[in-house]
Coordinates of C-alpha atoms in Angstrom, one line a residue:
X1 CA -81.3 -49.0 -82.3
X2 CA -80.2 -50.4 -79.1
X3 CA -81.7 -53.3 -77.1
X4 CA -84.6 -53.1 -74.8
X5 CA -84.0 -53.1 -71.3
X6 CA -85.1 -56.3 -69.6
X7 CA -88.3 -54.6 -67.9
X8 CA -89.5 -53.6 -70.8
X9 CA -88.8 -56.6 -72.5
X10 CA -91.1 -58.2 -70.1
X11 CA -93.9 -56.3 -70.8
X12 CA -93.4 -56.8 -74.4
X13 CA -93.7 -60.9 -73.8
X14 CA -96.8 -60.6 -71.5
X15 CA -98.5 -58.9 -74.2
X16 CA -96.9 -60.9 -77.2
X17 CA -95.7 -64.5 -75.8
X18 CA -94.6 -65.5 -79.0
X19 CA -92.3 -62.1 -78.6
X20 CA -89.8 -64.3 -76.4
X21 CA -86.6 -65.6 -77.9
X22 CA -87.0 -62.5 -80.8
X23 CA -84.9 -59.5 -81.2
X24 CA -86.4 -56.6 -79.1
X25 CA -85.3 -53.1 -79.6
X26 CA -85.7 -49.3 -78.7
X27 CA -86.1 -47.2 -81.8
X28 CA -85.0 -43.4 -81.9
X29 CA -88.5 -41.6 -81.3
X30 CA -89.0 -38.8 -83.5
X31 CA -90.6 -37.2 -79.9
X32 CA -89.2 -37.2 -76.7
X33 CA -92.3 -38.2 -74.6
X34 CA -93.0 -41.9 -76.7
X35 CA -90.6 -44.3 -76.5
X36 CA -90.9 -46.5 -80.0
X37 CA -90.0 -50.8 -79.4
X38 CA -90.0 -53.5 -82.0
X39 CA -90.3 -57.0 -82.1
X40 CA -88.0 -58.2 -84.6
X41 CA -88.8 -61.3 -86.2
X42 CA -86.1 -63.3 -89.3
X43 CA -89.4 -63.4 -91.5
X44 CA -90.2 -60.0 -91.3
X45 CA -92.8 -59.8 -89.6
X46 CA -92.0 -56.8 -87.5
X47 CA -94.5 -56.0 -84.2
X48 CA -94.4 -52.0 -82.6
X49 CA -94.8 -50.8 -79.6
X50 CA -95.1 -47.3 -78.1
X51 CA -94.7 -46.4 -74.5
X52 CA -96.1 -43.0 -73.3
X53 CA -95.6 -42.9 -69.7
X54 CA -96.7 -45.9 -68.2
X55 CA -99.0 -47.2 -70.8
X56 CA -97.2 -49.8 -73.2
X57 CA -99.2 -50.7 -76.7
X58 CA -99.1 -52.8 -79.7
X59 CA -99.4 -50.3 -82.2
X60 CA -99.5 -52.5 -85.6
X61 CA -97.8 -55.2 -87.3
X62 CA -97.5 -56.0 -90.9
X63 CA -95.4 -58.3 -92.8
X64 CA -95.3 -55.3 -95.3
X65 CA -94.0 -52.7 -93.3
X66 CA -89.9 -52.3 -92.7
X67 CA -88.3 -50.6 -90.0
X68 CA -86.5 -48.7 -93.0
X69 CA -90.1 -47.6 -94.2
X70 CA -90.1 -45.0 -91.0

């Protein structure tokens, strides 16, 4: 994983304020058109974006699910 860059970053925390101050990252995508993010929070409470072109979306957060579970 390696950090988000600070535009996307941005976008993450218009979407999510509580996002700012939190760990946000760029996971590998399994695909080469999505670009996979992830809020990452000390209680586990992990938040996921995908970007696919210009659109940027919360696609589910659990307190249940892991990166590791992917």
């Amino acid at each position: 994983m390696k950090p988000a860059n600070q535009k996307i970053r941005n976008r993450i925390m218009e979407q999510c304020p509580w996002a700012k101050g939190h760990k946000i990252e760029q996971v590998e995508s399994p695909v080469d058109t999505v670009e996979i993010y992830v809020v990452r929070r000390k209680d586990g409470d992990n938040t996921y974006f995908v970007k696919y072109k210009t659109y940027l979306s919360s696609c589910f957060a659990s307190v249940d699910w892991r990166l590791d579970d992917f």
